[in-house]
Short mmCIF file of C-alpha atoms and ligand atoms in Angstrom, two decimals:
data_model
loop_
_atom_site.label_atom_id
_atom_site.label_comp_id
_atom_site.label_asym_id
_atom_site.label_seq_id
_atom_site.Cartn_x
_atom_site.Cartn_y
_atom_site.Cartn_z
CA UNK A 8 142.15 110.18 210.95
CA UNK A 9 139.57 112.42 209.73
CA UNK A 10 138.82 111.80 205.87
CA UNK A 11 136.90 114.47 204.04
CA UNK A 12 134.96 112.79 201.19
CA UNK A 13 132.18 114.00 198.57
CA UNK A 14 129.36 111.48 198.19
CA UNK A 15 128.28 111.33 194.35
CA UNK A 16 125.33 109.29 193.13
CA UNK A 17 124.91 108.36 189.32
CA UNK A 18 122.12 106.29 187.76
CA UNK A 19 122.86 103.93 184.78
CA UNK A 20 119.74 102.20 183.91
CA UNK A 21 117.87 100.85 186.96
CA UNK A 22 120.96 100.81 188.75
CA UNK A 23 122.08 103.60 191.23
CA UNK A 24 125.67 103.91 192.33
CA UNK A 25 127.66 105.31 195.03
CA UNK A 26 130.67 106.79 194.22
CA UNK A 27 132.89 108.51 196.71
CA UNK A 28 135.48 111.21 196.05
CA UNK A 29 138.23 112.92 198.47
CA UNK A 30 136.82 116.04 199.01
CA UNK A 31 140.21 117.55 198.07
CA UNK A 32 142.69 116.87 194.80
CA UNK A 33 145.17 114.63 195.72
CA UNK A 34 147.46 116.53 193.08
CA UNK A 35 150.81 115.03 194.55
CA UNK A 36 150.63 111.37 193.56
CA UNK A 37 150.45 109.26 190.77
CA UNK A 38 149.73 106.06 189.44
CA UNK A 39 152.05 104.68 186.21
CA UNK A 40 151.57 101.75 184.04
CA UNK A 41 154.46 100.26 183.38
CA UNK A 42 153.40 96.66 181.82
CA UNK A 43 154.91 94.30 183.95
CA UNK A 44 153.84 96.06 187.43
CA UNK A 45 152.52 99.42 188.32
CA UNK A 46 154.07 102.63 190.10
CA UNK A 47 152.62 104.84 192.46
CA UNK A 48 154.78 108.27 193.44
CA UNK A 49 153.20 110.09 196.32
CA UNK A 50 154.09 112.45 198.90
CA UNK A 51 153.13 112.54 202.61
CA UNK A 52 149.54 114.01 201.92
CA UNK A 53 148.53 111.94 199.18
CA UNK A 54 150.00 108.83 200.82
CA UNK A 55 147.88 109.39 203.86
CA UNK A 56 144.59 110.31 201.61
CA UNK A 57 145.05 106.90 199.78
CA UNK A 58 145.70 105.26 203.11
CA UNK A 59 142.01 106.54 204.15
CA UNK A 60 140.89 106.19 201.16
CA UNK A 61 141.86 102.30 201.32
CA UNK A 62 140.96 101.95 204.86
CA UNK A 63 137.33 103.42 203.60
CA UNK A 64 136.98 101.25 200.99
CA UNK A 65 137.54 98.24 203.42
CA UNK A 66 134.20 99.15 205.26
CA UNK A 67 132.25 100.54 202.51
CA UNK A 68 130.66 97.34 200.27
CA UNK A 69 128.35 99.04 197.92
CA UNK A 70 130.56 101.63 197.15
CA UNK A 71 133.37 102.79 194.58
CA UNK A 72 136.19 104.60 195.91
CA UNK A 73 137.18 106.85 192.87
CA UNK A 74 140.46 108.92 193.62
CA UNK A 75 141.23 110.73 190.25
CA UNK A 76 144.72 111.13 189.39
CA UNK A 77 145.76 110.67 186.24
CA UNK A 78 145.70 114.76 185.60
CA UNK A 79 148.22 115.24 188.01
CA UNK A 80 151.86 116.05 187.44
CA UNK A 81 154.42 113.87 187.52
CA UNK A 82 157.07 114.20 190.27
CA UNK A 83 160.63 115.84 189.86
CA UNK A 84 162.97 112.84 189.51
CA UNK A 85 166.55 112.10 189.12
CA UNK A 86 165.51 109.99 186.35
CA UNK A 87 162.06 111.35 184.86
CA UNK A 88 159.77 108.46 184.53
CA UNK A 89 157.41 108.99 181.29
CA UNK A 90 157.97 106.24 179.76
CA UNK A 91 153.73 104.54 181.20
CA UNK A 92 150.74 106.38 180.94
CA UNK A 93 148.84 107.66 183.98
CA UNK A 94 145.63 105.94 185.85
CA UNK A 95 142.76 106.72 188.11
CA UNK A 96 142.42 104.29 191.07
CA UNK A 97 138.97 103.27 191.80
CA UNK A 98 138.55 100.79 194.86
CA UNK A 99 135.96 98.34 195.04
CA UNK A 100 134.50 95.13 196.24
CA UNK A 101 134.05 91.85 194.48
CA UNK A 102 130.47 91.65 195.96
CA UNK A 103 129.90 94.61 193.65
CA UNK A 104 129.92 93.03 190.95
CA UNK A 105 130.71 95.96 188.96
CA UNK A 106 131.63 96.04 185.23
CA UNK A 107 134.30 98.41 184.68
CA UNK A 108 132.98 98.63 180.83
CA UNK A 109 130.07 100.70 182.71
CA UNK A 110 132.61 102.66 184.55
CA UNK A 111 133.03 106.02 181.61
CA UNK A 112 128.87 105.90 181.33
CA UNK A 113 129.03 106.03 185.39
CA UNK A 114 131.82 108.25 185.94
CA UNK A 115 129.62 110.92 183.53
CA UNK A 116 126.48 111.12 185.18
CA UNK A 117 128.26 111.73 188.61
CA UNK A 118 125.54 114.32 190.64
CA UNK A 119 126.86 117.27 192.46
CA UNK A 120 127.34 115.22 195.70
CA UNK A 121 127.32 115.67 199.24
CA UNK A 122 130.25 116.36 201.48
CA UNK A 123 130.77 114.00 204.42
CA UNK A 124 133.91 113.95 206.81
CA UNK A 125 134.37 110.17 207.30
CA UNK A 126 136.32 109.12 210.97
CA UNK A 127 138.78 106.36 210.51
CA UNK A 128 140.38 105.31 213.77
CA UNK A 129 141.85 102.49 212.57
CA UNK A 130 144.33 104.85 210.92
CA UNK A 131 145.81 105.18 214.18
CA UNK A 132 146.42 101.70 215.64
CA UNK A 133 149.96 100.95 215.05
CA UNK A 134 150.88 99.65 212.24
CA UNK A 135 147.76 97.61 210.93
CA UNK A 136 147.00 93.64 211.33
CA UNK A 137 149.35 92.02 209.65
CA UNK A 138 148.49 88.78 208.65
CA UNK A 139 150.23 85.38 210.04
CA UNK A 140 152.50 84.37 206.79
CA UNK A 141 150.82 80.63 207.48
CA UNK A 142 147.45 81.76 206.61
CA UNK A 143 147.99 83.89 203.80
CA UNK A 144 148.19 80.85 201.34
CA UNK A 145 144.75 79.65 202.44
CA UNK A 146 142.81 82.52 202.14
CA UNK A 147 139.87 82.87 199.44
CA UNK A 148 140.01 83.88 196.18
CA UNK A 149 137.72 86.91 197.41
CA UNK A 150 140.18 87.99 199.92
CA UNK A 151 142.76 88.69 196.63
CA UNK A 152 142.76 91.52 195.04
CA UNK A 153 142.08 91.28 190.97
CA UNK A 154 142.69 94.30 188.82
CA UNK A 155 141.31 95.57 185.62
CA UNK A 156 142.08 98.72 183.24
CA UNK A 157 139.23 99.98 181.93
CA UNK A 158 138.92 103.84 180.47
CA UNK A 159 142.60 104.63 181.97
CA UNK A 160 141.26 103.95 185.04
CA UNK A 161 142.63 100.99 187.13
CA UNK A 162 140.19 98.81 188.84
CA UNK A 163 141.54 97.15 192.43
CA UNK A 164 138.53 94.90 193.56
CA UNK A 165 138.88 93.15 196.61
CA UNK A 166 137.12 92.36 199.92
CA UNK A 167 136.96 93.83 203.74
CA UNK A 168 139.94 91.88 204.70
CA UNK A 169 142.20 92.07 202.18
CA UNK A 170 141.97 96.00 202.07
CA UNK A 171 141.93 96.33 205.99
CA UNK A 172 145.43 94.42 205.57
CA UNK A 173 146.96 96.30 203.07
CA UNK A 174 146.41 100.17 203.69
CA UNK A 175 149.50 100.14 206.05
CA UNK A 176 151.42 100.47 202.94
CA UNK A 177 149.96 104.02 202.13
CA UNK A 178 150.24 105.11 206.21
CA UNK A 179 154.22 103.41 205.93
CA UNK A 180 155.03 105.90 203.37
CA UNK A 181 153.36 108.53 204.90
CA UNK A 182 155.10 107.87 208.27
CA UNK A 183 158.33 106.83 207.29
CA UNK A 184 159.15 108.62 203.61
CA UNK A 185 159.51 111.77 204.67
CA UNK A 186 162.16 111.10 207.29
CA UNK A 187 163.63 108.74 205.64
CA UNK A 188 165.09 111.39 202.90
CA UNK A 189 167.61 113.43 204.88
CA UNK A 190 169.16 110.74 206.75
CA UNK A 191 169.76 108.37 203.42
CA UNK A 192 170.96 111.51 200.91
CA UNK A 193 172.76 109.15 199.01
CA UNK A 194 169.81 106.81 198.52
CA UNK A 195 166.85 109.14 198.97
CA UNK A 196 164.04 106.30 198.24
CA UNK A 197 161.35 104.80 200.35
CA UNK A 198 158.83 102.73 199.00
CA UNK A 199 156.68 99.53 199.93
CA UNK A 200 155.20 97.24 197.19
CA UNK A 201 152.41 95.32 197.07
CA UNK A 202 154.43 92.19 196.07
CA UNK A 203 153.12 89.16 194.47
CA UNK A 204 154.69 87.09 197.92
CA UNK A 205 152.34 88.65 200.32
CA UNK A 206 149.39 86.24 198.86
CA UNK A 207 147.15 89.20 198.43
CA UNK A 208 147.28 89.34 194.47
CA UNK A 209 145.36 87.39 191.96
CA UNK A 210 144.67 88.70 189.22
CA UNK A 211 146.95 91.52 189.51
CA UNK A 212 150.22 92.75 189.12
CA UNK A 213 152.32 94.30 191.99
CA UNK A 214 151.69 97.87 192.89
CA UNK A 215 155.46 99.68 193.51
CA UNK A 216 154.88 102.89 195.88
CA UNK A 217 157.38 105.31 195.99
CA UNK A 218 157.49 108.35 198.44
CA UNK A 219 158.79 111.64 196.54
CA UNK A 220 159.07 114.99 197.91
CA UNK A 221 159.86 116.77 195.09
CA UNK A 222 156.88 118.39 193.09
CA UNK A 223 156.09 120.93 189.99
CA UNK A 224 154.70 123.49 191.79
ZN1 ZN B 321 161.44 101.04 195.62
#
């Protein structure tokens, strides 16, 4: 996969940070608050964006992965969904260290940036490493992703492995959503969840994500 991103620098202080962008608007998703656990509607585009996205943010330490959604429509639904408000998604690493509080001061002072294409092969190996069920109660507290919501913005901080492990949900809904539709008419919904059995969550509620193909244009 070949990820166009925008490289945007922004200096708080003495501190300098890297935050990276898609290059495009991924107008066809969304990310919902609803309390107890989280929604995310996408279609095949912005399912395979996050998927990079994710798969970038794996490999990319120092950065934060902003994808900026909350302006974006909500989907056309059998049963509208407004009932949570909308987030951003930023993606980042515990070794960050990163305050969210600083994230509105950060997320202001973002330069012009610089437009990179970013290769992902990964993206195209199967289905992903999926983790042996035996080892997924041992793992670290760093390899478990917390979350925080800070400025409507919802912070997923985690490490290499645990993002590396769990992208294949974004590529399964971009694979498998779209044909999924037509053959189940009278259940027209594929989704994957980040569920609080996989052992991946601390911190963090579980992340429904829906594939829709039905937009406001
Ligand atoms: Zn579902």
């Amino acid at each position: 996969m070949k990820l166009p991103v925008v490289v945007h620098r922004a200096r708080l202080g003495a501190d300098e940070f890297r935050v990276v962008r898609p290059a495009g608007p991924l107008s066809r998703a969304v990310l919902i608050d609803h309390d107890r656990h989280l929604d995310a509607y996408v279609d095949q585009d912005a399912a395979r964006g996050i998927a990079g996205l994710w798969m970038l943010a794996a490999r990319s330490p120092r950065s934060l992965i902003h994808v900026p959604l909350r302006a974006n429509r909500m989907p056309v639904r059998e049963v509208p969904d407004d009932a949570g408000s909308r987030l951003d998604l930023v993606l980042l690493h515990h070794s960050l260290q990163f305050a969210p509080s600083h994230w509105k001061r950060v997320r202001g002072r973002l330069g012009p940036g610089r437009p990179q294409t970013v290769s992902l092969p990964e993206a195209e190996q199967g289905d992903g490493e999926v983790t042996d069920p035996a080892t997924r109660h041992h793992r670290e507290n760093r390899d478990l992703f917390h979350q925080h919501l800070h400025a409507e913005t919802l912070f997923m901080t985690g490490s290499a492995k645990v993002f590396r492990e769990t992208a294949r949900h974004f590529l399964d809904v971009a694979r498998k959503g779209p044909g999924h539709i037509p053959v189940h008419p009278g259940h027209p919904h594929f989704c994957t969840e980040l569920h609080s059995n996989d052992g991946i969550l601390g911190d963090a509620r579980e992340i429904h994500i829906e594939y829709c193909d039905q937009w406001p244009s």
